[in-house]
CSV table of C-alpha atoms and ligand atoms in Angstrom, one decimal:
chain,number,residue,atom,x,y,z
M,1,MET,CA,0.0,0.0,0.0
M,2,HIS,CA,2.8,2.3,1.0
M,3,CYS,CA,4.6,1.4,-2.2
M,4,SER,CA,1.6,2.3,-4.4
M,5,LYS,CA,1.3,5.6,-2.5
M,6,ALA,CA,5.0,6.3,-3.3
M,7,ASN,CA,4.5,5.4,-6.9
M,8,GLU,CA,1.5,7.6,-7.1
M,9,ILE,CA,3.5,10.5,-5.8
M,10,MET,CA,6.3,9.8,-8.3
M,11,GLU,CA,3.7,9.8,-11.1
M,12,ARG,CA,2.2,13.1,-9.9
M,13,GLU,CA,5.6,14.6,-9.7
M,14,LYS,CA,6.4,14.3,-13.4
M,15,PHE,CA,7.3,17.8,-14.6
M,16,SER,CA,4.2,19.3,-16.2
M,17,SER,CA,5.9,21.4,-18.9
M,18,LYS,CA,9.2,21.8,-20.7
M,19,PHE,CA,9.6,25.2,-19.1
M,20,GLY,CA,8.7,23.8,-15.7
M,21,ALA,CA,11.3,21.0,-16.1
M,22,LEU,CA,13.9,23.4,-17.2
M,23,MET,CA,13.3,25.8,-14.3
M,24,VAL,CA,13.5,23.0,-11.7
M,25,ILE,CA,16.7,21.6,-13.1
M,26,ILE,CA,18.2,25.1,-13.5
M,27,GLY,CA,16.9,25.8,-10.0
M,28,SER,CA,19.0,22.9,-8.7
M,29,ALA,CA,22.1,24.0,-10.6
M,30,VAL,CA,21.9,27.7,-9.9
M,31,GLY,CA,22.4,28.3,-6.2
M,32,LEU,CA,25.0,29.0,-3.6
M,33,GLY,CA,27.5,27.3,-5.8
M,34,ASN,CA,27.3,30.2,-8.2
M,35,ILE,CA,27.0,33.1,-5.9
M,36,TRP,CA,28.7,32.0,-2.7
M,37,ARG,CA,31.2,29.4,-3.9
M,38,PHE,CA,32.3,30.5,-7.3
M,39,PRO,CA,33.6,34.0,-6.4
M,40,TYR,CA,35.6,32.8,-3.5
M,41,MET,CA,37.0,29.8,-5.4
M,42,VAL,CA,38.0,32.2,-8.2
M,43,GLY,CA,39.6,34.5,-5.6
M,44,ALA,CA,41.5,31.7,-3.9
M,45,ASN,CA,42.6,29.9,-7.0
M,46,GLY,CA,44.2,32.6,-9.1
M,47,GLY,CA,41.4,34.3,-11.1
M,48,ALA,CA,41.1,34.1,-14.9
M,49,ALA,CA,43.2,30.9,-15.2
M,50,PHE,CA,40.7,29.1,-12.9
M,51,ILE,CA,37.8,30.4,-14.8
M,52,LEU,CA,39.2,29.1,-18.1
M,53,LEU,CA,39.8,25.7,-16.6
M,54,TYR,CA,36.3,25.7,-15.2
M,55,ILE,CA,34.7,26.5,-18.6
M,56,LEU,CA,36.9,23.9,-20.3
M,57,PHE,CA,35.9,21.2,-17.8
M,58,ALA,CA,32.2,22.2,-17.9
M,59,VAL,CA,32.1,21.6,-21.7
M,60,ILE,CA,34.3,18.6,-22.2
M,61,ILE,CA,33.7,16.7,-19.0
M,62,CYS,CA,30.5,17.9,-17.4
M,63,LEU,CA,28.4,18.2,-20.4
M,64,PRO,CA,28.9,14.5,-21.4
M,65,VAL,CA,28.3,13.5,-17.7
M,66,MET,CA,25.1,15.5,-17.8
M,67,LEU,CA,23.9,13.7,-20.9
M,68,ALA,CA,24.6,10.4,-19.3
M,69,GLU,CA,23.0,11.2,-16.0
M,70,ILE,CA,19.7,12.7,-17.4
M,71,SER,CA,19.5,9.8,-19.8
M,72,ILE,CA,19.9,7.2,-17.1
M,73,GLY,CA,17.2,8.8,-15.0
M,74,ARG,CA,14.8,9.2,-17.8
M,75,LYS,CA,15.3,5.8,-19.3
M,76,SER,CA,15.1,4.0,-16.0
M,77,ARG,CA,12.3,6.1,-14.6
M,78,THR,CA,13.6,5.4,-11.1
M,79,ASN,CA,15.7,7.1,-8.4
M,80,ALA,CA,19.5,7.5,-8.6
M,81,PHE,CA,20.2,4.5,-6.3
M,82,GLY,CA,18.3,2.1,-8.6
M,83,GLY,CA,18.8,3.7,-12.1
M,84,MET,CA,22.0,2.0,-13.4
M,85,TYR,CA,21.0,-1.2,-11.6
M,86,ARG,CA,17.7,-1.4,-13.5
M,87,LEU,CA,19.3,-0.5,-16.8
M,88,SER,CA,22.1,-3.0,-16.4
M,89,GLY,CA,19.6,-5.8,-16.1
M,90,GLU,CA,19.9,-5.8,-12.3
M,91,LYS,CA,23.6,-6.3,-11.9
M,92,LYS,CA,24.4,-6.0,-8.2
M,93,PHE,CA,27.7,-4.1,-8.9
M,94,TRP,CA,25.7,-1.0,-10.1
M,95,LYS,CA,23.6,-1.0,-7.0
M,96,GLY,CA,26.6,-1.1,-4.8
M,97,ALA,CA,28.3,1.7,-6.8
M,98,SER,CA,25.2,3.8,-6.6
M,99,LEU,CA,25.5,3.9,-2.8
M,100,LEU,CA,27.6,6.9,-3.6
M,101,TYR,CA,24.5,8.8,-4.7
M,102,LEU,CA,23.1,8.4,-1.2
M,103,VAL,CA,26.3,9.5,0.6
M,104,THR,CA,27.3,12.5,-1.5
M,105,PRO,CA,24.0,14.5,-1.4
M,106,CYS,CA,23.9,14.0,2.3
M,107,LEU,CA,27.4,15.2,2.8
M,108,ILE,CA,26.7,18.3,0.7
M,109,THR,CA,23.4,19.0,2.5
M,110,PHE,CA,25.3,19.0,5.9
M,111,PHE,CA,27.3,22.1,5.0
M,112,TYR,CA,25.0,23.6,2.3
M,113,CYS,CA,22.3,24.3,4.9
M,114,VAL,CA,24.7,26.2,7.1
M,115,ILE,CA,25.4,28.7,4.2
M,116,GLY,CA,21.6,28.5,3.4
M,117,GLY,CA,21.0,29.6,7.0
M,118,MET,CA,23.3,32.6,6.4
M,119,THR,CA,21.0,33.8,3.6
M,120,ILE,CA,18.2,34.0,6.2
M,121,GLU,CA,20.4,35.7,8.7
M,122,PHE,CA,21.6,38.3,6.2
M,123,PHE,CA,18.1,38.9,5.0
M,124,PHE,CA,17.2,40.0,8.5
M,125,ARG,CA,20.4,41.9,8.9
M,126,SER,CA,19.7,43.9,5.8
M,127,PHE,CA,16.9,45.7,7.7
M,128,GLY,CA,19.6,47.0,10.1
M,129,LEU,CA,18.6,44.6,12.8
M,130,ASN,CA,21.3,44.0,15.4
M,131,ILE,CA,21.4,40.2,15.4
M,132,PRO,CA,23.9,38.5,17.7
M,133,SER,CA,26.3,36.0,16.1
M,134,GLY,CA,28.1,32.9,17.3
M,135,PRO,CA,27.9,29.2,16.7
M,136,TRP,CA,24.6,28.7,18.4
M,137,TRP,CA,23.0,31.4,16.3
M,138,THR,CA,24.5,29.8,13.2
M,139,LEU,CA,22.9,26.5,14.3
M,140,LEU,CA,19.6,28.2,14.7
M,141,TRP,CA,19.6,29.7,11.2
M,142,THR,CA,20.9,26.4,9.8
M,143,LEU,CA,18.1,24.4,11.3
M,144,LEU,CA,15.6,27.0,10.2
M,145,PHE,CA,16.8,26.5,6.6
M,146,LEU,CA,16.8,22.8,7.0
M,147,GLY,CA,13.2,23.0,8.3
M,148,CYS,CA,12.1,24.9,5.2
M,149,ASN,CA,13.6,22.1,3.1
M,150,ALA,CA,11.8,19.4,5.0
M,151,MET,CA,8.5,21.2,4.7
M,152,ILE,CA,8.8,21.4,1.0
M,153,ILE,CA,10.0,17.8,0.5
M,154,MET,CA,7.2,16.4,2.7
M,155,GLY,CA,4.2,18.5,1.7
M,156,GLY,CA,3.0,19.8,-1.5
M,157,VAL,CA,4.5,23.3,-1.2
M,158,LYS,CA,6.6,22.3,-4.2
M,159,ASP,CA,4.1,24.0,-6.5
M,160,GLY,CA,4.5,27.2,-4.5
M,161,ILE,CA,8.3,27.1,-4.6
M,162,GLU,CA,8.3,26.4,-8.3
M,163,ARG,CA,6.0,29.2,-9.0
M,164,SER,CA,7.9,31.6,-6.8
M,165,SER,CA,11.2,30.6,-8.1
M,166,LYS,CA,10.0,31.4,-11.6
M,167,ILE,CA,9.8,35.0,-10.4
M,168,MET,CA,12.7,35.1,-8.0
M,169,MET,CA,15.3,33.5,-10.2
M,170,PRO,CA,15.0,36.2,-12.9
M,171,MET,CA,14.9,38.8,-10.1
M,172,LEU,CA,18.1,37.4,-8.6
M,173,PHE,CA,19.6,37.6,-12.0
M,174,VAL,CA,18.6,41.2,-12.5
M,175,ILE,CA,19.9,42.2,-9.1
M,176,ILE,CA,23.2,40.4,-9.6
M,177,VAL,CA,23.7,42.1,-13.0
M,178,LEU,CA,23.0,45.5,-11.3
M,179,MET,CA,25.5,44.7,-8.6
M,180,ALA,CA,28.1,43.6,-11.2
M,181,LEU,CA,27.6,47.0,-13.0
M,182,ARG,CA,28.1,48.8,-9.7
M,183,SER,CA,31.0,46.7,-8.7
M,184,ILE,CA,33.0,47.5,-11.8
M,185,THR,CA,32.3,51.2,-11.5
M,186,LEU,CA,33.0,51.6,-7.8
M,187,PRO,CA,35.5,54.3,-6.9
M,188,SER,CA,38.4,53.1,-4.8
M,189,SER,CA,38.0,53.6,-1.1
M,190,ALA,CA,40.4,55.7,1.0
M,191,GLU,CA,42.2,52.6,2.3
M,192,ALA,CA,42.4,50.8,-1.1
M,193,THR,CA,45.6,50.8,-3.2
M,194,THR,CA,43.9,49.0,-6.1
M,195,GLY,CA,40.8,49.8,-8.1
M,196,ALA,CA,37.8,47.9,-9.5
M,197,LEU,CA,39.5,47.6,-12.9
M,198,ASP,CA,42.3,45.5,-11.3
M,199,GLY,CA,39.6,43.2,-10.2
M,200,VAL,CA,38.3,42.9,-13.7
M,201,LYS,CA,41.8,42.1,-14.9
M,202,PHE,CA,42.1,39.5,-12.2
M,203,LEU,CA,39.0,37.9,-13.5
M,204,PHE,CA,39.7,38.0,-17.2
M,205,ARG,CA,43.4,38.2,-17.9
M,206,PRO,CA,44.7,34.7,-17.4
M,207,ASP,CA,48.1,34.1,-15.8
M,208,PHE,CA,48.8,30.5,-16.9
M,209,SER,CA,51.6,30.1,-14.3
M,210,LYS,CA,48.7,30.0,-11.7
M,211,ILE,CA,47.5,26.7,-13.1
M,212,THR,CA,48.5,23.9,-10.7
M,213,ALA,CA,47.2,20.5,-9.8
M,214,GLN,CA,45.3,22.3,-7.0
M,215,THR,CA,43.7,24.8,-9.3
M,216,ALA,CA,42.7,22.1,-11.7
M,217,ILE,CA,41.0,19.9,-9.1
M,218,ALA,CA,39.3,23.0,-7.6
M,219,ALA,CA,38.0,24.0,-11.0
M,220,LEU,CA,36.7,20.5,-11.7
M,221,GLY,CA,35.0,20.3,-8.3
M,222,GLN,CA,33.5,23.7,-8.9
M,223,ALA,CA,32.1,22.7,-12.3
M,224,PHE,CA,30.6,19.5,-10.8
M,225,PHE,CA,29.2,21.2,-7.7
M,226,SER,CA,27.7,24.1,-9.6
M,227,LEU,CA,26.0,21.8,-12.2
M,228,SER,CA,24.7,19.4,-9.5
M,229,LEU,CA,26.5,16.6,-11.3
M,230,GLY,CA,27.7,13.3,-9.8
M,231,SER,CA,25.3,13.6,-6.9
M,232,GLY,CA,22.4,11.7,-8.3
M,233,VAL,CA,20.3,14.9,-8.6
M,234,LEU,CA,20.2,14.8,-12.4
M,235,MET,CA,19.3,11.1,-12.4
M,236,THR,CA,16.5,11.7,-10.0
M,237,TYR,CA,15.2,14.8,-11.7
M,238,GLY,CA,15.8,13.2,-15.1
M,239,SER,CA,13.4,10.5,-14.1
M,240,TYR,CA,10.7,13.1,-13.9
M,241,VAL,CA,11.4,14.6,-17.4
M,242,GLU,CA,9.0,13.8,-20.2
M,243,ARG,CA,10.3,12.0,-23.3
M,244,HIS,CA,9.3,14.8,-25.6
M,245,TYR,CA,12.0,17.0,-24.1
M,246,ASN,CA,15.4,16.7,-25.8
M,247,VAL,CA,18.3,15.9,-23.5
M,248,ARG,CA,20.9,17.6,-25.6
M,249,THR,CA,19.0,20.9,-25.6
M,250,ILE,CA,18.2,20.9,-21.9
M,251,SER,CA,21.9,20.1,-21.1
M,252,TRP,CA,23.2,23.1,-23.0
M,253,GLN,CA,20.6,25.3,-21.5
M,254,ILE,CA,21.6,24.3,-18.0
M,255,VAL,CA,25.4,24.6,-18.6
M,256,LEU,CA,25.1,28.1,-20.2
M,257,SER,CA,22.7,29.6,-17.7
M,258,ASP,CA,24.7,28.2,-14.8
M,259,MET,CA,28.0,29.5,-16.2
M,260,GLY,CA,26.4,32.9,-16.9
M,261,PHE,CA,25.1,33.2,-13.3
M,262,ALA,CA,28.5,32.3,-11.9
M,263,ILE,CA,30.6,34.7,-14.0
M,264,ILE,CA,28.3,37.6,-13.3
M,265,ALA,CA,28.4,36.8,-9.6
M,266,GLY,CA,32.2,36.9,-9.9
M,267,ILE,CA,32.0,40.3,-11.5
M,268,ALA,CA,29.7,41.5,-8.7
M,269,VAL,CA,32.2,40.4,-6.0
M,270,ILE,CA,35.8,40.5,-7.1
M,271,PRO,CA,36.2,44.0,-8.5
M,272,ALA,CA,34.4,45.3,-5.3
M,273,VAL,CA,37.1,43.6,-3.2
M,274,PHE,CA,39.8,45.3,-5.2
M,275,ALA,CA,38.0,48.7,-4.9
M,276,LEU,CA,37.2,48.6,-1.3
M,277,LYS,CA,39.8,46.6,0.6
M,278,ALA,CA,43.4,47.6,1.5
M,279,ASP,CA,44.9,44.2,0.7
M,280,PRO,CA,42.7,42.4,-1.8
M,281,ALA,CA,45.1,39.5,-2.3
M,282,ALA,CA,44.9,38.7,1.4
M,283,VAL,CA,41.1,39.0,1.5
M,284,LEU,CA,40.8,36.6,-1.5
M,285,SER,CA,43.3,34.0,-0.3
M,286,ASP,CA,42.2,34.0,3.3
M,287,ASN,CA,38.9,32.3,3.1
M,288,MET,CA,38.8,30.6,6.4
M,289,ASP,CA,35.1,31.0,6.8
M,290,SER,CA,34.3,31.1,3.0
M,291,ALA,CA,32.1,34.1,3.6
M,292,LEU,CA,33.4,36.5,0.9
M,293,VAL,CA,30.0,37.2,-0.6
M,294,PHE,CA,28.4,37.9,2.8
M,295,GLU,CA,31.3,40.2,3.7
M,296,ILE,CA,31.6,42.2,0.6
M,297,LEU,CA,28.1,42.6,-0.9
M,298,PRO,CA,26.7,44.3,2.2
M,299,GLU,CA,29.4,47.0,1.7
M,300,VAL,CA,28.4,47.5,-1.9
M,301,PHE,CA,24.6,47.9,-1.4
M,302,PRO,CA,24.8,51.2,0.4
M,303,MET,CA,26.7,52.6,-2.5
M,304,MET,CA,23.9,51.8,-5.0
M,305,PRO,CA,20.8,53.7,-5.8
M,306,LEU,CA,17.9,51.9,-4.1
M,307,GLY,CA,20.5,49.8,-2.3
M,308,GLY,CA,18.3,49.7,0.9
M,309,VAL,CA,15.5,48.0,-1.0
M,310,LEU,CA,17.7,45.8,-3.2
M,311,GLN,CA,19.7,44.3,-0.3
M,312,PRO,CA,16.8,42.4,1.4
M,313,LEU,CA,15.4,41.5,-2.0
M,314,PHE,CA,18.8,40.0,-3.0
M,315,PHE,CA,19.2,37.9,0.2
M,316,PHE,CA,15.6,36.7,-0.1
M,317,ALA,CA,16.2,35.7,-3.7
M,318,LEU,CA,19.4,34.1,-2.8
M,319,PHE,CA,17.6,32.2,0.0
M,320,LEU,CA,15.2,30.8,-2.6
M,321,ALA,CA,17.9,30.0,-5.0
M,322,ALA,CA,19.7,28.1,-2.3
M,323,LEU,CA,16.5,26.4,-1.3
M,324,THR,CA,15.8,25.1,-4.9
M,325,SER,CA,19.3,23.6,-4.9
M,326,SER,CA,19.1,22.0,-1.4
M,327,ILE,CA,15.7,20.4,-2.0
M,328,SER,CA,17.2,18.7,-5.0
M,329,GLN,CA,19.9,17.2,-2.7
M,330,PHE,CA,17.3,16.3,-0.1
M,331,GLU,CA,15.1,14.7,-2.8
M,332,VAL,CA,17.8,12.2,-3.9
M,333,PRO,CA,18.0,10.0,-0.8
M,334,VAL,CA,14.4,10.6,0.0
M,335,ALA,CA,13.4,9.1,-3.4
M,336,ALA,CA,15.8,6.2,-2.9
M,337,VAL,CA,14.6,5.4,0.6
M,338,MET,CA,11.0,5.7,-0.5
M,339,ASN,CA,11.3,3.4,-3.5
M,340,ASP,CA,13.8,0.9,-2.1
M,341,GLY,CA,12.7,1.0,1.5
M,342,LYS,CA,9.1,0.9,0.4
M,343,VAL,CA,8.1,3.6,2.9
M,344,SER,CA,5.9,6.7,2.4
M,345,ARG,CA,7.4,10.0,1.4
M,346,LYS,CA,6.7,11.4,4.8
M,347,LYS,CA,8.5,8.7,6.6
M,348,ALA,CA,11.5,8.8,4.2
M,349,SER,CA,11.7,12.5,4.7
M,350,LEU,CA,11.6,12.2,8.5
M,351,ILE,CA,14.4,9.6,8.5
M,352,LEU,CA,16.6,11.9,6.4
M,353,LEU,CA,15.6,15.0,8.4
M,354,ALA,CA,17.1,13.2,11.5
M,355,VAL,CA,20.3,12.4,9.6
M,356,PHE,CA,20.6,15.9,8.3
M,357,THR,CA,20.0,17.5,11.7
M,358,VAL,CA,23.0,15.6,13.1
M,359,GLY,CA,25.2,16.5,10.2
M,360,CYS,CA,24.1,20.1,10.0
M,361,THR,CA,24.7,20.5,13.7
M,362,ILE,CA,28.2,19.3,13.4
M,363,CYS,CA,28.9,21.7,10.5
M,364,SER,CA,27.4,24.6,12.4
M,365,LEU,CA,29.3,24.1,15.6
M,366,VAL,CA,32.7,22.5,14.6
M,367,PRO,CA,35.0,25.0,12.9
M,368,LYS,CA,36.5,24.0,9.5
M,369,THR,CA,34.0,21.1,9.0
M,370,ILE,CA,32.3,23.1,6.2
M,371,SER,CA,35.4,23.3,4.1
M,372,ILE,CA,36.5,19.8,4.8
M,373,PHE,CA,33.1,18.3,3.9
M,374,ASP,CA,33.0,20.6,0.9
M,375,ALA,CA,36.4,19.6,-0.4
M,376,ILE,CA,35.8,15.8,0.0
M,377,ALA,CA,32.3,16.0,-1.6
M,378,SER,CA,33.0,18.4,-4.4
M,379,ASN,CA,36.6,17.7,-5.4
M,380,TRP,CA,36.4,13.9,-5.1
M,381,LEU,CA,33.0,12.3,-4.6
M,382,LEU,CA,31.1,14.3,-7.3
M,383,PRO,CA,33.6,13.7,-10.1
M,384,ILE,CA,33.7,10.0,-9.1
M,385,GLY,CA,29.9,9.9,-9.2
M,386,GLY,CA,29.9,11.5,-12.6
M,387,VAL,CA,32.6,9.2,-14.0
M,388,LEU,CA,30.5,6.2,-12.9
M,389,ALA,CA,27.6,7.4,-15.0
M,390,VAL,CA,29.7,8.0,-18.1
M,391,ILE,CA,31.5,4.6,-17.7
M,392,PHE,CA,28.1,3.0,-17.4
M,393,ILE,CA,26.7,4.6,-20.5
M,394,GLY,CA,29.9,4.4,-22.5
M,395,TRP,CA,30.9,0.8,-21.7
M,396,PHE,CA,28.0,-1.1,-20.3
M,397,TYR,CA,24.9,0.2,-22.0
M,398,SER,CA,23.4,-0.3,-25.4
M,399,LYS,CA,24.5,2.3,-27.8
M,400,GLU,CA,21.3,2.2,-29.7
M,401,GLU,CA,19.2,2.8,-26.6
M,402,PHE,CA,21.4,5.7,-25.6
M,403,ARG,CA,21.2,7.2,-29.0
M,404,SER,CA,17.4,7.0,-29.1
M,405,GLU,CA,17.4,8.6,-25.6
M,406,LEU,CA,19.5,11.5,-26.9
M,407,SER,CA,17.3,11.9,-29.9
M,408,SER,CA,14.0,11.7,-28.3
M,409,GLY,CA,12.1,15.0,-28.4
M,410,ASP,CA,14.1,16.2,-31.4
M,411,LEU,CA,12.9,16.7,-34.9
M,412,TYR,CA,16.4,15.8,-36.1
M,413,PRO,CA,17.7,12.5,-34.7
M,414,THR,CA,21.3,12.5,-33.4
M,415,GLY,CA,23.4,12.1,-36.5
M,416,ASN,CA,26.3,9.7,-36.8
M,417,ARG,CA,29.0,12.3,-36.5
M,418,LEU,CA,27.5,14.0,-33.5
M,419,PHE,CA,26.8,10.7,-31.8
M,420,GLY,CA,30.3,9.5,-32.5
M,421,PHE,CA,31.7,12.7,-30.9
M,422,VAL,CA,29.4,12.4,-27.9
M,423,LEU,CA,30.5,8.8,-27.4
M,424,LEU,CA,34.2,9.8,-27.7
M,425,LEU,CA,33.6,12.3,-24.9
M,426,ILE,CA,31.7,9.8,-22.8
M,427,LYS,CA,33.9,6.8,-23.2
M,428,TYR,CA,37.3,8.3,-23.1
M,429,ILE,CA,37.7,12.1,-22.7
M,430,ALA,CA,35.5,12.5,-19.6
M,431,PRO,CA,36.8,9.6,-17.5
M,432,LEU,CA,40.4,10.0,-18.5
M,433,GLY,CA,40.2,13.7,-17.9
M,434,VAL,CA,39.0,13.2,-14.4
M,435,LEU,CA,41.6,10.5,-13.8
M,436,ALA,CA,44.4,12.8,-15.0
M,437,ILE,CA,43.3,15.5,-12.7
M,438,PHE,CA,43.1,13.1,-9.8
M,439,LEU,CA,46.5,11.7,-10.5
M,440,SER,CA,48.1,15.1,-10.8
M,441,LYS,CA,46.6,16.2,-7.6
M,442,ILE,CA,47.8,13.0,-5.8
M,443,PHE,CA,51.3,13.0,-7.2
M,444,LEU,CA,52.1,16.6,-8.0
M,445,THR,CA,51.0,18.3,-4.8
M,446,ARG,CA,53.6,18.4,-2.2
W,501,LIG,N1,24.4,23.1,-7.9
W,501,LIG,C1,24.1,23.6,-6.6
W,501,LIG,C2,24.6,25.1,-6.5
W,501,LIG,O1,25.3,25.5,-7.3
W,501,LIG,C3,24.6,22.8,-5.5
W,501,LIG,C4,24.3,21.4,-5.6
W,501,LIG,C5,25.3,20.4,-5.6
W,501,LIG,C6,22.9,20.9,-5.7
W,501,LIG,C7,25.0,19.1,-5.8
W,501,LIG,C8,22.7,19.6,-5.9
W,501,LIG,C9,23.7,18.7,-5.9
W,501,LIG,O2,24.3,25.7,-5.5
């Protein structure tokens, strides 16, 4: 009975329109990864050279991984834990390997909710409220954010969040563009020795000597994190996508919009650091608490027309963007526990809420856990999860089936040349690329 209830919910949750599907998947991709993580990763890893690597990896490694993951989800019509298992004709190995898709989204949720909580805190702060800080306050905001996730995952507020994110995501985009414009035109402050233009140069004039094994693995991790790849999210969401939607088109749309958001967020933050801070290099490299965005943007708003109104709007929109990403992480293990454990959605959500509460409490109270969990999950587990998906599709799955999956929803079926190229990326380039980056990180870093 429970199982049929779960199935019924899964049925109901098929995305209703192409636009809706696109918004939900972009909603998962665009989040704190673009606005909180990208600017400080760029700052800490040498600027333009990092951005170039990130774009390269997004196109030659992440795009093929995305095609593989969405196809697995849509073809198998089941959650990330069971997708490859079902398509492989129930080979146990793939079920074991897919355990990764339970572990990784949980690990990410643990620290993501802490930063999500900061968006709520800064929303209230932007009204000039004098809010105390400290680990216990951080925990409070974190649990508040986690609670919002649980409510959405459990009850049908999903419609509400989808509808509101259709308004809030474009609004976030407009505000971040305005901030980028303000950031590059900021006059230098009295204490600064550099100007906004130095920040623009830092972002766009690559210094190839800055490319190291560390930069490469950080750029790879950033691309995977920002596109929600390797975490099971795109398999799970892919299983809700209708067949008349073309996987190639949706993948390009996601990659381009995600990249656009990130680069504009970088422009909003980095030049402002150069214009306002005495020692920008120190500010950028010292990211102990990874709170660059939360430190610098509140200094920029007062220097903008209507800044007083834009600031709370921005943090509210960022809160929603974070929420649409974190519910996608929450949904992966919930869908798996629901289907495989044959329990109701509510029960599955409560089990995971308990797990998340413990993990989020650790991340809120124990210093440095955020960056440790982040580095393990983003730099290692996500790429491994992505490689598993391309290896499955490239080496263990029927080419014809995959080709028909890629072509479905398209007036023009995937031609031989294009398909050959996609297969080359999936079979060789993506897995070997990730392997090369891993090996260089292991052997070339002192
Ligand atoms: N892509 C999200 C962001 O950029 C984070 C995320 C990672 C979501 C992994 C789901 C899975 O904020």
